[in-house]
Tab-separated table of C-alpha atoms in Angstrom:
chain	number	residue	atom	x	y	z
A	23	MET	CA	0.069	0.091	0.075
A	24	SER	CA	0.925	3.477	-0.453
A	25	PRO	CA	1.848	6.025	2.012
A	26	GLY	CA	-0.621	7.754	0.581
A	27	GLY	CA	-3.611	5.515	1.183
A	28	ALA	CA	-1.866	4.607	4.800
A	29	SER	CA	-2.215	7.518	5.924
A	30	GLU	CA	-6.099	8.454	5.222
A	31	GLN	CA	-6.603	4.957	6.250
A	32	ASP	CA	-5.154	6.213	9.996
A	33	LYS	CA	-7.440	9.414	9.593
A	34	PHE	CA	-10.515	7.281	9.321
A	35	LEU	CA	-9.618	5.367	12.564
A	36	ASP	CA	-8.809	8.297	14.384
A	37	ALA	CA	-12.109	9.619	13.480
A	38	ALA	CA	-13.775	6.462	14.685
A	39	ALA	CA	-11.652	6.221	17.554
A	40	LYS	CA	-13.015	10.066	18.228
A	41	LEU	CA	-16.551	9.063	17.606
A	42	ARG	CA	-16.624	6.246	19.977
A	43	ALA	CA	-14.973	8.050	22.970
A	44	GLN	CA	-17.728	10.529	22.407
A	45	TYR	CA	-20.629	7.920	22.546
A	46	GLU	CA	-19.223	6.428	25.527
A	47	ALA	CA	-18.859	10.082	27.766
A	48	ALA	CA	-22.336	10.515	26.638
A	49	ASN	CA	-23.781	8.028	28.567
A	50	LEU	CA	-26.591	7.829	26.559
A	51	GLN	CA	-27.861	4.717	27.746
A	52	LEU	CA	-29.845	3.927	24.679
A	53	ASP	CA	-30.060	-0.111	25.147
A	54	ARG	CA	-31.630	0.990	28.598
A	55	HIS	CA	-34.182	3.111	27.830
A	56	MET	CA	-35.411	0.546	24.878
A	57	GLN	CA	-36.033	-2.241	27.127
A	58	GLU	CA	-37.861	0.229	29.863
A	59	PHE	CA	-39.765	0.973	26.914
A	60	SER	CA	-40.796	-2.135	25.383
A	61	ASN	CA	-41.575	-3.480	29.306
A	62	TYR	CA	-43.562	-0.643	30.340
A	63	LYS	CA	-46.706	-1.538	31.816
A	64	TYR	CA	-49.570	0.852	31.765
A	65	ASP	CA	-51.925	1.643	34.884
A	66	GLY	CA	-55.350	0.185	34.913
A	67	GLU	CA	-56.810	3.707	35.534
A	68	GLU	CA	-55.889	4.933	32.365
A	69	PHE	CA	-57.274	2.069	30.408
A	70	GLY	CA	-60.495	-0.335	30.952
A	71	GLU	CA	-59.251	-4.113	31.955
A	72	GLY	CA	-60.054	-5.365	29.252
A	73	GLU	CA	-58.871	-2.828	26.474
A	74	GLU	CA	-55.317	-4.450	25.333
A	75	ILE	CA	-52.391	-1.472	25.150
A	76	LYS	CA	-49.729	-1.656	22.383
A	77	PRO	CA	-47.116	0.785	21.599
A	78	ARG	CA	-48.324	2.165	18.433
A	79	ASP	CA	-46.636	4.460	15.615
A	80	PRO	CA	-47.040	8.289	16.433
A	81	ALA	CA	-48.596	8.883	12.782
A	82	ILE	CA	-51.176	6.524	13.817
A	83	VAL	CA	-52.040	8.089	16.656
A	84	ALA	CA	-51.805	11.551	15.467
A	85	SER	CA	-54.605	10.138	12.020
A	86	ASP	CA	-56.658	8.843	15.252
A	87	VAL	CA	-56.932	11.908	17.174
A	88	ALA	CA	-57.643	13.629	14.172
A	89	GLY	CA	-60.517	11.773	13.357
A	90	GLN	CA	-61.872	11.773	17.164
A	91	ILE	CA	-61.654	15.271	17.137
A	92	SER	CA	-64.082	15.515	13.812
A	93	PHE	CA	-66.448	13.320	15.441
A	94	LEU	CA	-66.322	15.182	18.779
A	95	ARG	CA	-67.223	18.483	16.354
A	96	LYS	CA	-69.983	16.589	14.635
A	97	LEU	CA	-70.865	15.523	18.029
A	98	LYS	CA	-70.983	19.040	19.654
A	99	PHE	CA	-73.108	20.821	16.394
A	100	GLN	CA	-75.696	17.790	17.285
A	101	TYR	CA	-75.860	18.700	20.726
A	102	LEU	CA	-76.791	22.349	19.790
A	103	GLU	CA	-79.056	21.608	17.373
A	104	GLN	CA	-80.955	19.665	19.932
A	105	ASN	CA	-80.742	21.815	22.249
A	106	ALA	CA	-81.766	25.153	20.190
A	107	LYS	CA	-85.083	22.698	19.280
A	108	ASP	CA	-85.679	22.043	22.552
A	109	LYS	CA	-85.469	25.372	23.953
A	110	TYR	CA	-88.513	26.169	21.090
A	111	VAL	CA	-90.558	23.341	21.605
A	112	LYS	CA	-90.877	24.355	25.443
A	113	SER	CA	-91.219	28.089	24.594
A	114	VAL	CA	-93.987	27.371	21.927
A	115	VAL	CA	-95.933	24.872	24.523
A	116	SER	CA	-95.112	26.703	27.727
A	117	ASP	CA	-97.093	29.096	29.467
A	118	ILE	CA	-97.075	33.129	28.408
A	119	ASP	CA	-96.774	33.665	31.769
A	120	ASP	CA	-93.354	31.949	32.116
A	121	ALA	CA	-92.186	32.898	28.828
A	122	PRO	CA	-89.353	35.553	28.914
A	123	ILE	CA	-90.619	38.562	28.149
A	124	VAL	CA	-89.343	40.494	25.144
A	125	THR	CA	-89.005	44.373	25.239
A	126	ALA	CA	-89.074	47.105	23.136
A	127	GLU	CA	-85.024	47.418	24.215
A	128	ASP	CA	-84.700	43.601	23.062
A	129	ASN	CA	-85.960	44.550	19.849
A	130	LYS	CA	-83.940	47.858	19.229
A	131	GLU	CA	-80.876	45.832	20.287
A	132	LEU	CA	-81.425	43.188	17.954
A	133	ALA	CA	-82.436	45.712	15.267
A	134	VAL	CA	-78.961	47.214	15.859
A	135	VAL	CA	-77.045	43.807	15.664
A	136	ASN	CA	-78.972	43.047	12.583
A	137	GLU	CA	-78.195	46.154	11.033
A	138	GLU	CA	-74.172	45.742	11.982
A	139	LYS	CA	-74.581	42.050	10.533
A	140	LYS	CA	-76.417	43.705	7.436
A	141	ALA	CA	-73.436	46.623	7.205
A	142	LYS	CA	-70.415	42.638	7.485
A	143	LEU	CA	-72.970	41.343	4.862
A	144	LYS	CA	-73.283	44.316	2.638
A	145	LEU	CA	-69.216	44.873	2.762
A	146	ALA	CA	-67.926	41.498	1.975
A	147	LYS	CA	-70.684	41.307	-0.566
A	148	GLU	CA	-68.909	44.166	-1.835
A	149	THR	CA	-65.971	42.646	-1.376
A	150	LEU	CA	-67.052	39.231	-2.930
A	151	ALA	CA	-68.175	41.275	-6.142
A	152	GLU	CA	-64.707	43.261	-6.352
A	153	ALA	CA	-62.910	39.830	-5.999
A	154	GLN	CA	-65.648	38.644	-8.682
A	155	HIS	CA	-64.721	41.746	-11.111
A	156	ASN	CA	-60.938	41.072	-10.403
A	157	ILE	CA	-61.062	37.454	-11.488
A	158	ARG	CA	-63.363	38.240	-14.517
A	159	THR	CA	-60.960	41.140	-15.459
A	160	LEU	CA	-58.065	39.182	-14.712
A	161	ALA	CA	-58.764	35.888	-16.044
A	162	PRO	CA	-58.294	36.291	-19.970
A	163	MET	CA	-54.982	38.211	-18.956
A	164	VAL	CA	-54.021	35.255	-17.029
A	165	GLU	CA	-54.975	32.978	-19.663
A	166	GLN	CA	-52.808	34.826	-22.593
A	167	ASP	CA	-50.170	34.939	-19.958
A	168	TYR	CA	-50.723	31.244	-19.566
A	169	THR	CA	-51.072	30.699	-23.131
A	170	LYS	CA	-47.628	32.716	-23.786
A	171	VAL	CA	-45.737	30.593	-20.957
A	172	LYS	CA	-47.378	27.523	-22.551
A	173	GLN	CA	-45.946	28.338	-25.818
A	174	ALA	CA	-42.526	29.525	-24.261
A	175	THR	CA	-42.156	26.415	-22.866
A	176	ASP	CA	-43.384	23.862	-25.325
A	177	ARG	CA	-40.760	26.141	-27.803
A	178	ALA	CA	-38.290	25.660	-25.042
A	179	THR	CA	-38.680	22.147	-24.984
A	180	GLU	CA	-38.519	21.732	-28.880
A	181	LEU	CA	-35.080	23.781	-28.785
A	182	ALA	CA	-33.820	21.062	-26.212
A	183	GLN	CA	-34.942	18.070	-28.286
A	184	LYS	CA	-33.246	20.140	-31.173
A	185	ILE	CA	-30.212	20.479	-29.479
A	186	LEU	CA	-30.363	17.068	-28.099
A	187	ASP	CA	-30.786	16.008	-32.060
A	188	ALA	CA	-28.164	18.244	-33.334
A	189	ARG	CA	-25.815	16.623	-30.523
A	190	LEU	CA	-26.270	13.203	-31.706
A	191	ALA	CA	-25.900	14.083	-35.303
A	192	LEU	CA	-22.658	16.071	-34.625
A	193	THR	CA	-21.523	12.609	-32.124
A	194	ARG	CA	-22.324	10.338	-35.029
A	195	LEU	CA	-20.505	13.195	-37.413
A	196	ARG	CA	-17.281	12.813	-35.609
A	197	GLN	CA	-17.660	8.770	-35.244
A	198	THR	CA	-18.157	8.894	-38.885
A	199	HIS	CA	-15.453	11.029	-39.328
A	200	PRO	CA	-12.665	10.569	-37.144
A	201	GLN	CA	-9.524	12.957	-36.465
A	202	PRO	CA	-8.123	14.473	-38.593
A	203	ARG	CA	-11.442	16.888	-39.046
A	204	LEU	CA	-11.348	19.714	-41.392
A	205	THR	CA	-10.187	22.923	-39.637
A	206	ILE	CA	-11.334	26.597	-40.174
A	207	PRO	CA	-8.226	27.861	-41.807
A	208	MET	CA	-8.363	24.551	-44.346
A	209	ALA	CA	-11.806	24.806	-44.953
A	210	ASP	CA	-10.885	28.903	-45.936
A	211	GLN	CA	-8.414	27.661	-48.201
A	212	LYS	CA	-10.363	24.618	-49.681
A	213	LEU	CA	-12.992	27.637	-50.742
A	214	VAL	CA	-10.367	30.258	-51.830
A	215	ASP	CA	-9.098	27.112	-54.565
A	216	GLN	CA	-12.594	26.326	-55.385
A	217	VAL	CA	-13.104	30.011	-56.402
A	218	GLU	CA	-9.839	30.152	-57.865
A	219	GLU	CA	-10.855	27.080	-59.637
A	220	ILE	CA	-14.182	27.862	-60.460
A	221	GLN	CA	-13.008	31.158	-62.422
A	222	ALA	CA	-10.494	29.022	-64.335
A	223	LEU	CA	-12.783	26.957	-65.427
A	224	THR	CA	-15.530	30.052	-66.079
A	225	ASP	CA	-12.439	31.223	-68.332
A	226	GLU	CA	-11.821	28.283	-70.123
A	227	VAL	CA	-15.409	27.809	-70.214
A	228	GLU	CA	-15.666	31.539	-72.390
A	229	GLU	CA	-12.743	30.867	-74.251
A	230	VAL	CA	-14.670	27.565	-75.157
A	231	LYS	CA	-17.751	29.443	-76.527
A	232	LYS	CA	-15.644	32.163	-78.109
A	233	ARG	CA	-13.837	29.395	-80.631
A	234	THR	CA	-17.098	27.541	-81.100
A	235	ARG	CA	-18.517	30.911	-82.634
A	236	LEU	CA	-15.614	31.651	-84.231
A	237	ILE	CA	-16.112	27.932	-85.511
A	238	LYS	CA	-19.670	27.918	-86.150
A	239	ASP	CA	-18.987	31.543	-88.383
A	240	GLN	CA	-15.917	29.231	-90.562
A	241	VAL	CA	-18.763	26.644	-91.113
A	242	LYS	CA	-21.523	29.135	-91.831
A	243	ASN	CA	-18.826	30.715	-94.270
A	244	GLY	CA	-17.226	27.368	-96.104
A	245	SER	CA	-21.068	25.748	-96.480
A	246	LEU	CA	-21.641	29.584	-98.094
A	247	GLU	CA	-18.515	29.047	-100.492
A	248	ILE	CA	-19.733	25.636	-100.733
A	249	GLU	CA	-23.340	26.481	-102.359
A	250	LYS	CA	-21.248	28.785	-104.333
A	251	LEU	CA	-19.008	25.918	-105.650
A	252	ARG	CA	-22.140	23.186	-106.296
A	253	ILE	CA	-24.186	26.162	-108.443
A	254	GLN	CA	-20.365	26.782	-110.524
A	255	GLN	CA	-20.203	23.203	-110.600
A	256	ALA	CA	-23.758	22.445	-111.443
A	257	GLU	CA	-23.137	25.089	-114.477
A	258	SER	CA	-20.069	23.535	-115.497
A	259	GLU	CA	-21.720	20.168	-116.012
A	260	ARG	CA	-24.273	21.874	-117.944
A	261	ALA	CA	-21.509	23.785	-119.960
A	262	VAL	CA	-19.430	20.566	-120.704
A	263	GLN	CA	-22.386	18.692	-121.489
A	264	ALA	CA	-23.419	21.623	-124.306
A	265	LEU	CA	-19.653	22.050	-125.661
A	266	GLN	CA	-19.574	17.573	-125.733
A	267	LEU	CA	-15.542	18.284	-125.267
A	268	GLU	CA	-13.633	15.778	-126.717
A	269	GLU	CA	-10.956	14.466	-124.774
A	270	ASP	CA	-8.129	16.215	-126.502
A	271	ASP	CA	-9.296	19.574	-126.299
A	272	ASN	CA	-7.188	22.203	-124.932
A	273	ARG	CA	-10.241	23.794	-122.428
A	274	LEU	CA	-10.667	20.968	-120.956
A	275	VAL	CA	-7.850	20.965	-118.444
A	276	PRO	CA	-8.675	24.557	-116.582
A	277	LEU	CA	-11.361	22.965	-116.221
A	278	TYR	CA	-10.664	19.769	-114.925
A	279	ASP	CA	-7.907	21.991	-112.335
A	280	TRP	CA	-10.573	24.420	-111.275
A	281	TYR	CA	-13.164	20.997	-110.332
A	282	THR	CA	-10.171	19.509	-108.945
A	283	ALA	CA	-9.349	22.992	-106.830
A	284	SER	CA	-13.001	22.996	-105.822
A	285	LEU	CA	-13.503	19.851	-104.636
A	286	SER	CA	-10.166	20.015	-102.593
A	287	LEU	CA	-11.469	23.079	-101.014
A	288	HIS	CA	-14.576	21.658	-99.936
A	289	ARG	CA	-13.014	18.624	-98.350
A	290	ASN	CA	-10.860	20.919	-96.705
A	291	LEU	CA	-13.702	22.824	-95.334
A	292	MET	CA	-16.285	20.250	-94.540
A	293	GLY	CA	-13.645	17.639	-93.384
A	294	LEU	CA	-14.566	15.209	-96.111
A	295	GLU	CA	-12.173	12.357	-96.131
A	296	GLU	CA	-13.780	9.967	-98.444
A	297	SER	CA	-16.643	9.860	-101.472
A	298	HIS	CA	-16.629	7.150	-103.432
A	299	SER	CA	-19.682	5.626	-105.525
A	300	VAL	CA	-20.579	2.358	-103.797
A	301	SER	CA	-22.905	1.376	-106.520
A	302	GLU	CA	-24.722	3.331	-109.660
A	303	ASN	CA	-27.334	4.688	-107.384
A	304	GLU	CA	-25.602	5.318	-103.925
A	305	LEU	CA	-22.676	7.863	-103.049
A	306	LYS	CA	-20.898	7.431	-99.660
A	307	LEU	CA	-19.591	10.352	-97.749
A	308	VAL	CA	-16.701	9.907	-94.969
A	309	TYR	CA	-16.563	13.108	-92.582
A	310	SER	CA	-14.464	13.839	-89.640
A	311	VAL	CA	-15.719	15.957	-87.073
A	312	GLY	CA	-14.417	17.463	-83.676
A	313	GLU	CA	-10.944	18.127	-82.600
A	314	SER	CA	-8.193	15.717	-80.974
A	315	PRO	CA	-9.866	12.853	-81.476
A	316	PRO	CA	-12.028	13.674	-84.871
A	317	THR	CA	-15.371	11.505	-84.915
A	318	ARG	CA	-15.911	9.759	-88.331
A	319	VAL	CA	-19.243	9.875	-89.635
A	320	SER	CA	-20.914	8.458	-92.583
A	321	ILE	CA	-23.530	9.765	-94.969
A	322	SER	CA	-24.695	7.122	-97.768
A	323	LEU	CA	-27.117	8.722	-100.525
A	324	ILE	CA	-29.619	6.532	-101.952
A	325	PHE	CA	-31.168	7.850	-105.261
A	326	ILE	CA	-33.508	6.277	-107.624
A	327	PRO	CA	-31.849	4.505	-110.518
A	328	ASP	CA	-31.799	7.068	-113.525
A	329	THR	CA	-32.889	9.795	-111.687
A	330	ARG	CA	-32.066	12.634	-109.073
A	331	GLU	CA	-34.649	11.553	-106.619
A	332	LEU	CA	-33.201	10.712	-103.018
A	333	ALA	CA	-34.474	7.348	-101.748
A	334	GLY	CA	-32.914	6.585	-98.713
A	335	VAL	CA	-29.994	7.399	-96.187
A	336	GLU	CA	-27.817	5.887	-94.244
A	337	THR	CA	-25.882	7.278	-91.082
A	338	THR	CA	-23.288	5.976	-88.697
A	339	GLY	CA	-21.313	7.544	-86.144
A	340	PHE	CA	-23.883	10.422	-85.498
A	341	ASP	CA	-25.258	8.405	-82.392
A	342	MET	CA	-21.502	8.641	-80.712
A	343	LEU	CA	-21.791	12.190	-80.781
A	344	GLY	CA	-25.907	12.069	-79.140
A	345	VAL	CA	-27.427	13.321	-82.613
A	346	ASP	CA	-31.013	11.615	-83.695
A	347	THR	CA	-31.033	11.744	-87.569
A	348	ALA	CA	-34.146	10.016	-88.176
A	349	GLU	CA	-36.362	13.244	-87.745
A	350	ILE	CA	-33.977	15.301	-90.319
A	351	VAL	CA	-33.633	12.397	-92.946
A	352	GLU	CA	-37.232	12.075	-93.289
A	353	SER	CA	-37.920	15.786	-93.754
A	354	TYR	CA	-35.326	16.280	-96.305
A	355	LEU	CA	-36.070	13.036	-97.937
A	356	GLN	CA	-39.930	14.545	-98.850
A	357	SER	CA	-38.252	17.621	-99.808
A	358	ASN	CA	-35.448	15.840	-102.206
A	359	ASP	CA	-32.561	18.289	-100.856
A	360	PRO	CA	-29.335	15.868	-100.414
A	361	SER	CA	-26.901	18.874	-100.138
A	362	GLY	CA	-29.360	20.511	-97.532
A	363	LEU	CA	-29.263	17.144	-95.535
A	364	VAL	CA	-25.773	16.693	-95.394
A	365	ALA	CA	-24.817	20.357	-94.346
A	366	LEU	CA	-27.962	20.243	-91.506
A	367	LEU	CA	-26.423	16.600	-90.387
A	368	LEU	CA	-22.817	18.392	-90.385
A	369	SER	CA	-23.772	21.536	-88.311
A	370	ARG	CA	-25.437	19.284	-85.383
A	371	ALA	CA	-22.898	16.900	-85.363
A	372	ARG	CA	-20.114	19.934	-85.502
A	373	ALA	CA	-22.433	21.689	-82.801
A	374	ALA	CA	-22.626	18.777	-80.785
A	375	ALA	CA	-18.970	18.105	-80.906
A	376	TYR	CA	-17.875	20.977	-79.605
A	377	GLY	CA	-20.532	20.942	-76.775
A	378	GLU	CA	-22.637	23.602	-78.174
């Protein structure tokens, strides 16, 4: 055992020894008094001979005494009632000569006493009426105060429950997310970093939008140029058919060079990678859409044999960009506009590729 524990035990032993010495010096003689109380014999004069005498609890004795006092009060009231009845009967049936004489002075005294009692009764009634008026006046105010106190109590109870729920939720969060937790400076720094990142992303989005608008303008200008070249190509074809040039005609070389340059320009502007005839009435066009890496899409134009009427269109690669081509193809099949169909499909594909 340590020295500190031994010294504390010695203190308890000393205190117990002092308490025992004080008890012996007081000479209370508790054992003797308990024995005398148990062996005490009541005298026969205090109680009847047949009545059994036993020690009782003082609380039970007090209850019995209260019951006896109540019984004696009722008995006294019955005695006074019977005595008054007896006097009244005797005064009625007794001889007039023996009856007590009631004088005018007695009546005056009784009248004075009655007036005093009436005044006291009137004052008591006024006091009672004033108290009732105060009660009726103060009752709504007390009810309002009670309602406010009750609402405040309910609000306090609700807030206390919310505080307990919040503490419980905080405890669960602490258990779910142990140390090290995110401190206030770390949270502020993280917020600053997120704001900077959002600003950078916003600037990047603006740059992409500017580039998208520029590309759209370029595509629009390219489409107009292609339409012009298509018109010139049609006119050149009609001119060639009209002239019926022979193979050794010297004018065919410049026309071929112009057609080749126009086709090369169309390829560069529209991103045309391949164009070949699958059959006599089917033309397949393969385009490159987007950047890093570009997406290859193909458009197969199927015509009615020996005519320029569009019979059907097959597309591949547009579903990867999220472009639905069914409605577009259906509308342009009815109008028989293959050039407009190709231009619109490429425009939708480029818009999807650049995230517009």
